[in-house]
Amino acid sequence: MAYSYVCNVCGKKYNTDSLTFQCSCGGMLDLDDFDISFNNITKDEFSLFRYIDALPFDKDSNIWKDITMGEGLTPIVPFNNDNPNLLVKIDYMMPTLSFKDRGAVVLISKAKELGIKKIVQDSSGNAGTSIAAYASRAGIECNIYVPKNTSPKKIEQISSHGAKVYIIEGSREDAAKACLEAAKNGDSFYASHVYNPFFYQGTKTYVYEIYEQLNGNMPEALVIPVGNGTLVLGVYYGLKDLLNSGLISKMPEIIAVQSENCAPIYEAFTSGKSYVKEGTNEGTLAEGIAIAYPKRGNQILDAIRITNGQVIVAPEYYIMNMTKKLARLGFYVEPTTAATFAGYLNHLEKNPIEGKVVIPLCGSGLKH
Ligand SMILES: *Cc1c(COP(=O)(O)O)cnc(C)c1O
Ligand SMILES: [Zn+2]
């Protein structure tokens, strides 16, 4: 089956075997509709490729088999004994220790299928480590741009996978700009978790797994950290698939969490806007969601609104406390992950929720 990119602003289509990563009108590219079936789960495949019929690969495609490291099928357990309805999905139990492996394995398998030899990417850490690991496994040359303040352990991890690391003076946005220039002017495929829509086809498996692991009894709400929206949008696509397959009759609400010190999506959501204005990053421990100008802001707002969801913020003072509290419960996570809990538990004090809620543990504390 052929897949094509489609611009979400003007509707122009592009071949996925081109190096195009953005529409000539400036719009972001999505995947044009393709047939999926969630109903056929390959039960003897113990990775997210058990959903191969719902992923953008031909049924008899084998390329992913040389690239997968068994990512996916992460555990779901109660937060603690006092909160049986608050469930955590341990998505740092992944080959490179973050949920980004869901998107990276699908994107890199696709790049390999398309015959790509060289990629560039920019990241503040976890996406870079994930793309670097899978690119190396796929035998694709990899160049990653990171901002100067990226944690040394993440940089070390990226380069140990054989990727070339470009450390850019300045902010996360400056690293993105440098990478974009390289992508525009060179002969590389831009393997971006933000721009490339194949990445979101991987992150949607987060929701498929919840559906399967909870025997089809979907939670009331899904609490999701949001910076660039790779998990929020993936979750939304996954829910849409479940709804269209007739497996659920209603989407759980998406409760998206930003850092109070970098909250452009929160600002737009609470003021009723349909687009996100460039915000500022005032500095936050939650570096993984500190995105001042998310490229898919309008899509993120739409997704949250369609699920009847909301956007909340994590109070900065609460993040370090929560990192320690999670460690005492056995979960060694990075502060960005603790911020998701800080935001949600703070919100819960005034807005109790009946029913089950699932929160992801997106990143391991070992890299921080
Ligand atoms: C990437 C990341 C996020 C945020 O994902 P977005 O795609 O930017 O919304 C949250 N937590 C961790 C640990 C991450 O690596
Ligand atoms: Zn366009």
mmCIF file of C-alpha atoms and ligand atoms in Angstrom:
data_model
loop_
_atom_site.group_PDB
_atom_site.id
_atom_site.type_symbol
_atom_site.label_atom_id
_atom_site.label_comp_id
_atom_site.label_asym_id
_atom_site.label_seq_id
_atom_site.Cartn_x
_atom_site.Cartn_y
_atom_site.Cartn_z
ATOM 1 C CA MET A 1 0.000 0.000 0.000
ATOM 2 C CA ALA A 2 1.229 3.510 -0.756
ATOM 3 C CA TYR A 3 1.129 6.141 1.945
ATOM 4 C CA SER A 4 1.245 9.849 1.374
ATOM 5 C CA TYR A 5 1.770 12.945 3.450
ATOM 6 C CA VAL A 6 -1.014 15.518 3.404
ATOM 7 C CA CYS A 7 -0.691 19.139 4.538
ATOM 8 C CA ASN A 8 -3.039 19.924 7.406
ATOM 9 C CA VAL A 9 -3.430 23.512 6.220
ATOM 10 C CA CYS A 10 -3.897 23.382 2.423
ATOM 11 C CA GLY A 11 -4.391 19.657 1.782
ATOM 12 C CA LYS A 12 -1.509 19.334 -0.679
ATOM 13 C CA LYS A 13 -0.136 15.790 -0.906
ATOM 14 C CA TYR A 14 3.470 14.588 -1.026
ATOM 15 C CA ASN A 15 5.110 11.230 -1.606
ATOM 16 C CA THR A 16 6.524 9.687 1.533
ATOM 17 C CA ASP A 17 9.613 8.659 -0.424
ATOM 18 C CA SER A 18 10.607 12.306 -0.901
ATOM 19 C CA LEU A 19 12.707 14.127 1.683
ATOM 20 C CA THR A 20 9.872 16.648 2.159
ATOM 21 C CA PHE A 21 9.099 17.312 5.803
ATOM 22 C CA GLN A 22 6.898 20.396 5.620
ATOM 23 C CA CYS A 23 4.431 21.749 3.072
ATOM 24 C CA SER A 24 5.517 24.574 0.766
ATOM 25 C CA CYS A 25 2.748 26.647 2.415
ATOM 26 C CA GLY A 26 4.419 26.179 5.810
ATOM 27 C CA GLY A 27 1.810 23.706 7.073
ATOM 28 C CA MET A 28 2.691 20.543 8.956
ATOM 29 C CA LEU A 29 2.286 17.176 7.259
ATOM 30 C CA ASP A 30 0.002 14.378 8.440
ATOM 31 C CA LEU A 31 -0.449 10.917 6.985
ATOM 32 C CA ASP A 32 -3.254 10.669 4.492
ATOM 33 C CA ASP A 33 -5.940 8.153 5.498
ATOM 34 C CA PHE A 34 -4.912 4.533 5.286
ATOM 35 C CA ASP A 35 -6.695 1.293 6.130
ATOM 36 C CA ILE A 36 -6.120 0.049 9.616
ATOM 37 C CA SER A 37 -7.542 -2.729 11.635
ATOM 38 C CA PHE A 38 -7.141 -2.797 15.364
ATOM 39 C CA ASN A 39 -9.218 -5.941 15.601
ATOM 40 C CA ASN A 40 -6.427 -8.192 14.370
ATOM 41 C CA ILE A 41 -3.879 -8.349 17.139
ATOM 42 C CA THR A 42 -0.910 -10.643 16.491
ATOM 43 C CA LYS A 43 -1.044 -12.260 19.912
ATOM 44 C CA ASP A 44 2.248 -14.129 19.606
ATOM 45 C CA GLU A 45 4.249 -10.955 18.928
ATOM 46 C CA PHE A 46 5.342 -9.488 22.280
ATOM 47 C CA SER A 47 6.109 -5.943 21.222
ATOM 48 C CA LEU A 48 4.048 -3.057 19.864
ATOM 49 C CA PHE A 49 4.271 -4.794 16.466
ATOM 50 C CA ARG A 50 1.470 -7.045 17.689
ATOM 51 C CA TYR A 51 -0.633 -4.162 16.241
ATOM 52 C CA ILE A 52 1.062 -4.403 12.835
ATOM 53 C CA ASP A 53 -2.321 -4.329 11.060
ATOM 54 C CA ALA A 54 -2.927 -0.889 12.528
ATOM 55 C CA LEU A 55 0.557 0.406 11.718
ATOM 56 C CA PRO A 56 1.621 1.981 8.418
ATOM 57 C CA PHE A 57 3.414 -1.083 7.035
ATOM 58 C CA ASP A 58 2.409 -3.634 4.465
ATOM 59 C CA LYS A 59 1.174 -6.785 6.094
ATOM 60 C CA ASP A 60 4.060 -8.846 4.754
ATOM 61 C CA SER A 61 6.691 -6.219 5.546
ATOM 62 C CA ASN A 62 9.599 -7.700 7.492
ATOM 63 C CA ILE A 63 11.925 -4.739 7.813
ATOM 64 C CA TRP A 64 10.845 -3.910 11.371
ATOM 65 C CA LYS A 65 11.896 -7.386 12.508
ATOM 66 C CA ASP A 66 15.576 -6.432 12.186
ATOM 67 C CA ILE A 67 15.011 -3.149 14.024
ATOM 68 C CA THR A 68 12.613 -3.847 16.898
ATOM 69 C CA MET A 69 14.039 -4.349 20.385
ATOM 70 C CA GLY A 70 10.767 -5.612 21.812
ATOM 71 C CA GLU A 71 9.523 -2.139 22.793
ATOM 72 C CA GLY A 72 5.985 -1.745 24.111
ATOM 73 C CA LEU A 73 3.692 -3.841 26.325
ATOM 74 C CA THR A 74 4.777 -1.835 29.345
ATOM 75 C CA PRO A 75 3.210 -2.687 32.720
ATOM 76 C CA ILE A 76 0.187 -0.939 34.211
ATOM 77 C CA VAL A 77 0.100 -0.924 38.019
ATOM 78 C CA PRO A 78 -1.670 1.083 40.757
ATOM 79 C CA PHE A 79 0.088 4.279 41.900
ATOM 80 C CA ASN A 80 -0.042 2.858 45.449
ATOM 81 C CA ASN A 81 -2.404 0.901 47.723
ATOM 82 C CA ASP A 82 -4.435 3.965 48.666
ATOM 83 C CA ASN A 83 -5.232 4.784 45.056
ATOM 84 C CA PRO A 84 -6.465 1.660 43.254
ATOM 85 C CA ASN A 85 -8.111 3.786 40.545
ATOM 86 C CA LEU A 86 -4.984 5.783 39.802
ATOM 87 C CA LEU A 87 -2.952 3.633 37.451
ATOM 88 C CA VAL A 88 0.540 4.253 36.173
ATOM 89 C CA LYS A 89 1.826 2.876 32.896
ATOM 90 C CA ILE A 90 5.552 2.343 33.194
ATOM 91 C CA ASP A 91 6.619 3.600 29.794
ATOM 92 C CA TYR A 92 10.252 4.081 30.792
ATOM 93 C CA MET A 93 10.556 0.282 30.622
ATOM 94 C CA MET A 94 11.733 0.617 27.063
ATOM 95 C CA PRO A 95 15.019 -0.172 25.284
ATOM 96 C CA THR A 96 16.311 3.415 25.609
ATOM 97 C CA LEU A 97 14.355 4.194 28.800
ATOM 98 C CA SER A 98 11.622 6.485 27.474
ATOM 99 C CA PHE A 99 8.300 6.224 25.624
ATOM 100 C CA LYS A 100 9.950 7.843 22.583
ATOM 101 C CA ASP A 101 10.958 4.313 21.506
ATOM 102 C CA ARG A 102 7.343 3.749 20.423
ATOM 103 C CA GLY A 103 7.609 6.476 17.815
ATOM 104 C CA ALA A 104 11.262 5.963 16.935
ATOM 105 C CA VAL A 105 10.966 2.264 16.077
ATOM 106 C CA VAL A 106 8.105 2.958 13.661
ATOM 107 C CA LEU A 107 9.745 6.029 12.108
ATOM 108 C CA ILE A 108 13.158 4.381 11.664
ATOM 109 C CA SER A 109 11.644 1.147 10.300
ATOM 110 C CA LYS A 110 9.774 3.296 7.796
ATOM 111 C CA ALA A 111 12.921 5.247 6.902
ATOM 112 C CA LYS A 112 14.742 1.950 6.308
ATOM 113 C CA GLU A 113 11.896 0.726 4.104
ATOM 114 C CA LEU A 114 12.143 3.965 2.099
ATOM 115 C CA GLY A 115 15.845 3.359 1.539
ATOM 116 C CA ILE A 116 17.056 6.279 3.652
ATOM 117 C CA LYS A 117 20.828 6.269 4.338
ATOM 118 C CA LYS A 118 21.266 9.401 6.453
ATOM 119 C CA ILE A 119 19.085 11.274 8.943
ATOM 120 C CA VAL A 120 19.169 14.449 11.017
ATOM 121 C CA GLN A 121 17.126 15.149 14.130
ATOM 122 C CA ASP A 122 16.954 17.630 17.005
ATOM 123 C CA SER A 123 15.995 16.873 20.568
ATOM 124 C CA SER A 124 16.428 17.900 24.171
ATOM 125 C CA GLY A 125 17.356 14.338 25.003
ATOM 126 C CA ASN A 126 15.056 11.352 24.969
ATOM 127 C CA ALA A 127 13.940 11.558 21.339
ATOM 128 C CA GLY A 128 17.570 11.936 20.328
ATOM 129 C CA THR A 129 18.722 8.882 22.265
ATOM 130 C CA SER A 130 15.861 6.848 20.900
ATOM 131 C CA ILE A 131 16.329 7.848 17.244
ATOM 132 C CA ALA A 132 20.107 7.324 17.579
ATOM 133 C CA ALA A 133 19.671 3.794 18.954
ATOM 134 C CA TYR A 134 17.217 2.638 16.299
ATOM 135 C CA ALA A 135 19.125 4.350 13.465
ATOM 136 C CA SER A 136 22.258 2.509 14.496
ATOM 137 C CA ARG A 137 20.381 -0.782 14.580
ATOM 138 C CA ALA A 138 19.018 -0.027 11.120
ATOM 139 C CA GLY A 139 22.451 0.935 9.757
ATOM 140 C CA ILE A 140 21.432 4.534 9.038
ATOM 141 C CA GLU A 141 23.907 7.390 9.540
ATOM 142 C CA CYS A 142 22.557 9.679 12.274
ATOM 143 C CA ASN A 143 23.205 13.313 13.214
ATOM 144 C CA ILE A 144 21.527 14.758 16.320
ATOM 145 C CA TYR A 145 21.316 18.451 17.301
ATOM 146 C CA VAL A 146 20.911 19.192 21.003
ATOM 147 C CA PRO A 147 20.864 22.431 22.995
ATOM 148 C CA LYS A 148 23.821 23.150 25.240
ATOM 149 C CA ASN A 149 21.937 22.488 28.504
ATOM 150 C CA THR A 150 21.048 18.872 27.582
ATOM 151 C CA SER A 151 21.913 16.464 30.382
ATOM 152 C CA PRO A 152 25.420 14.987 29.870
ATOM 153 C CA LYS A 153 24.116 11.448 30.289
ATOM 154 C CA LYS A 154 21.709 11.846 27.389
ATOM 155 C CA ILE A 155 24.485 13.262 25.194
ATOM 156 C CA GLU A 156 26.724 10.352 26.146
ATOM 157 C CA GLN A 157 23.968 7.880 25.353
ATOM 158 C CA ILE A 158 23.356 9.451 21.931
ATOM 159 C CA SER A 159 27.015 9.368 20.954
ATOM 160 C CA SER A 160 27.551 5.853 22.270
ATOM 161 C CA HIS A 161 24.959 4.670 19.754
ATOM 162 C CA GLY A 162 27.310 6.004 17.095
ATOM 163 C CA ALA A 163 25.425 9.184 16.237
ATOM 164 C CA LYS A 164 27.214 12.455 15.667
ATOM 165 C CA VAL A 165 26.076 15.014 18.264
ATOM 166 C CA TYR A 166 25.988 18.715 17.455
ATOM 167 C CA ILE A 167 25.818 20.746 20.663
ATOM 168 C CA ILE A 168 24.148 24.054 19.826
ATOM 169 C CA GLU A 169 24.708 27.223 21.854
ATOM 170 C CA GLY A 170 21.356 28.530 23.049
ATOM 171 C CA SER A 171 17.915 27.100 23.596
ATOM 172 C CA ARG A 172 15.947 24.053 22.471
ATOM 173 C CA GLU A 173 14.502 26.293 19.709
ATOM 174 C CA ASP A 174 18.014 27.206 18.533
ATOM 175 C CA ALA A 175 18.885 23.494 18.233
ATOM 176 C CA ALA A 176 15.718 22.968 16.200
ATOM 177 C CA LYS A 177 16.617 25.868 13.901
ATOM 178 C CA ALA A 178 20.138 24.543 13.309
ATOM 179 C CA CYS A 179 18.742 21.105 12.484
ATOM 180 C CA LEU A 180 16.070 22.524 10.200
ATOM 181 C CA GLU A 181 18.762 24.368 8.233
ATOM 182 C CA ALA A 182 20.722 21.131 7.882
ATOM 183 C CA ALA A 183 17.565 19.299 6.770
ATOM 184 C CA LYS A 184 16.681 21.985 4.219
ATOM 185 C CA ASN A 185 20.142 22.288 2.735
ATOM 186 C CA GLY A 186 21.419 18.743 2.859
ATOM 187 C CA ASP A 187 20.570 15.319 1.529
ATOM 188 C CA SER A 188 19.332 13.918 4.848
ATOM 189 C CA PHE A 189 15.929 12.685 5.897
ATOM 190 C CA TYR A 190 14.582 14.787 8.771
ATOM 191 C CA ALA A 191 13.690 12.042 11.271
ATOM 192 C CA SER A 192 11.857 14.486 13.488
ATOM 193 C CA HIS A 193 9.478 13.324 16.209
ATOM 194 C CA VAL A 194 7.713 16.659 15.753
ATOM 195 C CA TYR A 195 7.456 16.959 11.966
ATOM 196 C CA ASN A 196 7.338 13.354 10.768
ATOM 197 C CA PRO A 197 3.840 11.867 11.068
ATOM 198 C CA PHE A 198 5.094 8.256 11.143
ATOM 199 C CA PHE A 199 6.373 8.896 14.677
ATOM 200 C CA TYR A 200 2.805 9.416 15.923
ATOM 201 C CA GLN A 201 1.765 6.077 14.446
ATOM 202 C CA GLY A 202 4.132 4.534 16.969
ATOM 203 C CA THR A 203 3.059 6.576 19.988
ATOM 204 C CA LYS A 204 -0.587 5.674 19.391
ATOM 205 C CA THR A 205 0.169 2.119 20.550
ATOM 206 C CA TYR A 206 0.242 3.526 24.109
ATOM 207 C CA VAL A 207 -3.556 3.613 23.951
ATOM 208 C CA TYR A 208 -3.966 0.270 22.177
ATOM 209 C CA GLU A 209 -2.068 -1.345 25.026
ATOM 210 C CA ILE A 210 -4.249 0.325 27.660
ATOM 211 C CA TYR A 211 -7.312 -0.971 25.850
ATOM 212 C CA GLU A 212 -5.933 -4.492 25.718
ATOM 213 C CA GLN A 213 -4.475 -4.548 29.243
ATOM 214 C CA LEU A 214 -7.673 -3.204 30.850
ATOM 215 C CA ASN A 215 -9.826 -5.680 28.894
ATOM 216 C CA GLY A 216 -11.556 -2.935 26.979
ATOM 217 C CA ASN A 217 -12.642 -1.000 30.090
ATOM 218 C CA MET A 218 -11.134 2.331 29.189
ATOM 219 C CA PRO A 219 -10.326 4.793 31.990
ATOM 220 C CA GLU A 220 -12.271 7.995 32.600
ATOM 221 C CA ALA A 221 -9.221 10.100 31.859
ATOM 222 C CA LEU A 222 -5.743 9.833 30.394
ATOM 223 C CA VAL A 223 -3.276 12.265 31.945
ATOM 224 C CA ILE A 224 -0.504 13.077 29.452
ATOM 225 C CA PRO A 225 2.496 15.449 29.601
ATOM 226 C CA VAL A 226 2.569 17.847 26.667
ATOM 227 C CA GLY A 227 5.394 19.765 25.036
ATOM 228 C CA ASN A 228 5.409 19.017 21.313
ATOM 229 C CA GLY A 229 2.454 16.681 21.676
ATOM 230 C CA THR A 230 3.903 13.404 20.374
ATOM 231 C CA LEU A 231 2.109 11.441 23.069
ATOM 232 C CA VAL A 232 -1.059 13.581 23.203
ATOM 233 C CA LEU A 233 -1.539 13.335 19.438
ATOM 234 C CA GLY A 234 -0.583 9.657 19.347
ATOM 235 C CA VAL A 235 -3.112 8.967 22.084
ATOM 236 C CA TYR A 236 -5.748 10.892 20.170
ATOM 237 C CA TYR A 237 -5.072 8.925 16.952
ATOM 238 C CA GLY A 238 -5.194 5.667 18.902
ATOM 239 C CA LEU A 239 -8.522 6.616 20.489
ATOM 240 C CA LYS A 240 -9.889 7.554 17.073
ATOM 241 C CA ASP A 241 -8.893 4.129 15.746
ATOM 242 C CA LEU A 242 -10.620 2.380 18.678
ATOM 243 C CA LEU A 243 -13.732 4.480 18.181
ATOM 244 C CA ASN A 244 -13.811 3.885 14.408
ATOM 245 C CA SER A 245 -13.307 0.149 14.956
ATOM 246 C CA GLY A 246 -16.388 0.186 17.201
ATOM 247 C CA LEU A 247 -14.397 -1.003 20.223
ATOM 248 C CA ILE A 248 -15.165 2.023 22.386
ATOM 249 C CA SER A 249 -18.204 4.281 22.278
ATOM 250 C CA LYS A 250 -16.580 7.344 23.828
ATOM 251 C CA MET A 251 -13.065 8.696 24.170
ATOM 252 C CA PRO A 252 -11.603 9.106 27.678
ATOM 253 C CA GLU A 253 -10.795 12.748 28.331
ATOM 254 C CA ILE A 254 -7.202 13.811 27.747
ATOM 255 C CA ILE A 255 -5.854 15.857 30.650
ATOM 256 C CA ALA A 256 -2.668 17.414 29.289
ATOM 257 C CA VAL A 257 -0.008 18.714 31.679
ATOM 258 C CA GLN A 258 2.422 21.581 31.020
ATOM 259 C CA SER A 259 5.020 23.187 33.252
ATOM 260 C CA GLU A 260 3.753 26.427 34.814
ATOM 261 C CA ASN A 261 6.996 28.051 33.634
ATOM 262 C CA CYS A 262 6.488 27.103 29.989
ATOM 263 C CA ALA A 263 2.792 26.837 29.231
ATOM 264 C CA PRO A 264 1.868 28.112 25.743
ATOM 265 C CA ILE A 265 -0.731 25.363 25.186
ATOM 266 C CA TYR A 266 -2.300 26.020 28.572
ATOM 267 C CA GLU A 267 -2.516 29.753 27.751
ATOM 268 C CA ALA A 268 -4.184 29.074 24.402
ATOM 269 C CA PHE A 269 -6.549 26.468 25.808
ATOM 270 C CA THR A 270 -7.757 28.522 28.752
ATOM 271 C CA SER A 271 -8.274 31.610 26.607
ATOM 272 C CA GLY A 272 -10.341 29.637 24.109
ATOM 273 C CA LYS A 273 -7.949 30.081 21.179
ATOM 274 C CA SER A 274 -7.653 27.626 18.291
ATOM 275 C CA TYR A 275 -3.929 28.216 17.763
ATOM 276 C CA VAL A 276 -0.911 28.438 20.063
ATOM 277 C CA LYS A 277 1.116 31.638 20.272
ATOM 278 C CA GLU A 278 4.865 31.477 20.860
ATOM 279 C CA GLY A 279 5.420 31.444 24.629
ATOM 280 C CA THR A 280 8.505 31.729 26.782
ATOM 281 C CA ASN A 281 10.460 29.200 28.779
ATOM 282 C CA GLU A 282 11.061 30.778 32.192
ATOM 283 C CA GLY A 283 13.132 27.788 33.256
ATOM 284 C CA THR A 284 11.738 24.552 34.663
ATOM 285 C CA LEU A 285 12.896 21.205 36.007
ATOM 286 C CA ALA A 286 10.479 19.644 33.523
ATOM 287 C CA GLU A 287 12.879 20.041 30.590
ATOM 288 C CA GLY A 288 11.113 17.365 28.523
ATOM 289 C CA ILE A 289 7.963 19.481 28.167
ATOM 290 C CA ALA A 290 9.571 22.921 28.046
ATOM 291 C CA ILE A 291 8.576 23.707 24.459
ATOM 292 C CA ALA A 292 7.889 27.421 23.965
ATOM 293 C CA TYR A 293 6.447 27.138 20.467
ATOM 294 C CA PRO A 294 4.921 23.751 19.644
ATOM 295 C CA LYS A 295 4.628 23.261 15.886
ATOM 296 C CA ARG A 296 1.420 21.268 16.102
ATOM 297 C CA GLY A 297 -0.258 23.534 18.641
ATOM 298 C CA ASN A 298 -3.574 23.782 16.766
ATOM 299 C CA GLN A 299 -3.802 20.005 16.389
ATOM 300 C CA ILE A 300 -3.025 19.476 20.073
ATOM 301 C CA LEU A 301 -5.773 21.924 21.101
ATOM 302 C CA ASP A 302 -8.275 20.227 18.774
ATOM 303 C CA ALA A 303 -7.435 16.748 20.063
ATOM 304 C CA ILE A 304 -7.859 17.764 23.696
ATOM 305 C CA ARG A 305 -11.137 19.582 22.999
ATOM 306 C CA ILE A 306 -12.594 16.680 21.003
ATOM 307 C CA THR A 307 -12.079 14.379 23.997
ATOM 308 C CA ASN A 308 -13.703 16.958 26.295
ATOM 309 C CA GLY A 309 -10.370 17.203 28.004
ATOM 310 C CA GLN A 310 -8.412 20.012 29.546
ATOM 311 C CA VAL A 311 -4.937 21.449 30.031
ATOM 312 C CA ILE A 312 -3.462 21.922 33.496
ATOM 313 C CA VAL A 313 -0.088 23.086 34.810
ATOM 314 C CA ALA A 314 2.443 21.581 37.206
ATOM 315 C CA PRO A 315 3.493 23.987 39.966
ATOM 316 C CA GLU A 316 7.282 24.266 39.809
ATOM 317 C CA TYR A 317 7.779 24.038 43.599
ATOM 318 C CA TYR A 318 6.027 20.666 43.607
ATOM 319 C CA ILE A 319 8.115 18.892 40.939
ATOM 320 C CA MET A 320 11.197 17.986 42.995
ATOM 321 C CA ASN A 321 9.029 16.789 45.895
ATOM 322 C CA MET A 322 7.084 14.605 43.531
ATOM 323 C CA THR A 323 10.269 13.170 41.991
ATOM 324 C CA LYS A 324 11.267 12.030 45.494
ATOM 325 C CA LYS A 325 7.797 10.777 46.314
ATOM 326 C CA LEU A 326 7.698 8.631 43.177
ATOM 327 C CA ALA A 327 11.127 7.210 44.009
ATOM 328 C CA ARG A 328 9.787 6.216 47.452
ATOM 329 C CA LEU A 329 6.997 4.366 45.671
ATOM 330 C CA GLY A 330 9.623 2.512 43.646
ATOM 331 C CA PHE A 331 9.494 4.600 40.469
ATOM 332 C CA TYR A 332 12.828 6.203 39.577
ATOM 333 C CA VAL A 333 11.793 8.837 37.046
ATOM 334 C CA GLU A 334 13.075 12.070 35.564
ATOM 335 C CA PRO A 335 11.577 15.378 36.828
ATOM 336 C CA THR A 336 9.513 15.841 33.643
ATOM 337 C CA THR A 337 7.633 12.669 34.535
ATOM 338 C CA ALA A 338 7.186 13.813 38.137
ATOM 339 C CA ALA A 339 5.752 17.071 36.762
ATOM 340 C CA THR A 340 2.876 15.136 35.196
ATOM 341 C CA PHE A 341 1.970 13.838 38.667
ATOM 342 C CA ALA A 342 2.568 17.215 40.308
ATOM 343 C CA GLY A 343 0.145 18.820 37.870
ATOM 344 C CA TYR A 344 -2.469 16.108 38.176
ATOM 345 C CA LEU A 345 -2.422 15.672 41.974
ATOM 346 C CA ASN A 346 -2.526 19.442 42.408
ATOM 347 C CA HIS A 347 -5.533 19.608 40.070
ATOM 348 C CA LEU A 348 -7.222 16.672 41.799
ATOM 349 C CA GLU A 349 -7.436 18.520 45.128
ATOM 350 C CA LYS A 350 -10.141 20.780 43.676
ATOM 351 C CA ASN A 351 -11.438 18.550 40.887
ATOM 352 C CA PRO A 352 -12.027 14.996 42.089
ATOM 353 C CA ILE A 353 -12.489 12.422 39.307
ATOM 354 C CA GLU A 354 -14.704 9.334 39.616
ATOM 355 C CA GLY A 355 -13.315 6.279 37.889
ATOM 356 C CA LYS A 356 -9.991 5.097 36.628
ATOM 357 C CA VAL A 357 -7.209 7.396 35.494
ATOM 358 C CA VAL A 358 -3.988 6.337 33.760
ATOM 359 C CA ILE A 359 -0.751 8.356 33.964
ATOM 360 C CA PRO A 360 2.434 7.420 32.090
ATOM 361 C CA LEU A 361 5.909 7.241 33.574
ATOM 362 C CA CYS A 362 7.547 8.549 30.401
ATOM 363 C CA GLY A 363 11.233 8.797 31.268
ATOM 364 C CA SER A 364 13.721 7.073 33.560
ATOM 365 C CA GLY A 365 15.602 9.012 36.240
ATOM 366 C CA LEU A 366 18.833 7.239 35.291
ATOM 367 C CA LYS A 367 19.496 9.591 32.380
ATOM 368 C CA HIS A 368 18.958 12.775 34.262
HETATM 369 C C1 LIG B 1 9.347 13.835 25.029
HETATM 370 C C2 LIG B 1 8.955 13.718 26.454
HETATM 371 C C3 LIG B 1 7.785 14.315 26.946
HETATM 372 C C4 LIG B 1 6.902 15.214 26.141
HETATM 373 O O1 LIG B 1 6.521 14.767 24.901
HETATM 374 P P1 LIG B 1 6.059 15.804 23.791
HETATM 375 O O2 LIG B 1 6.073 15.066 22.546
HETATM 376 O O3 LIG B 1 7.067 16.937 23.768
HETATM 377 O O4 LIG B 1 4.721 16.321 24.166
HETATM 378 C C5 LIG B 1 7.449 14.082 28.259
HETATM 379 N N1 LIG B 1 8.216 13.332 29.063
HETATM 380 C C6 LIG B 1 9.342 12.741 28.631
HETATM 381 C C7 LIG B 1 10.141 11.924 29.586
HETATM 382 C C8 LIG B 1 9.758 12.912 27.311
HETATM 383 O O5 LIG B 1 10.869 12.322 26.885
HETATM 384 ZN ZN ZN B 2 0.117 23.268 2.692
#
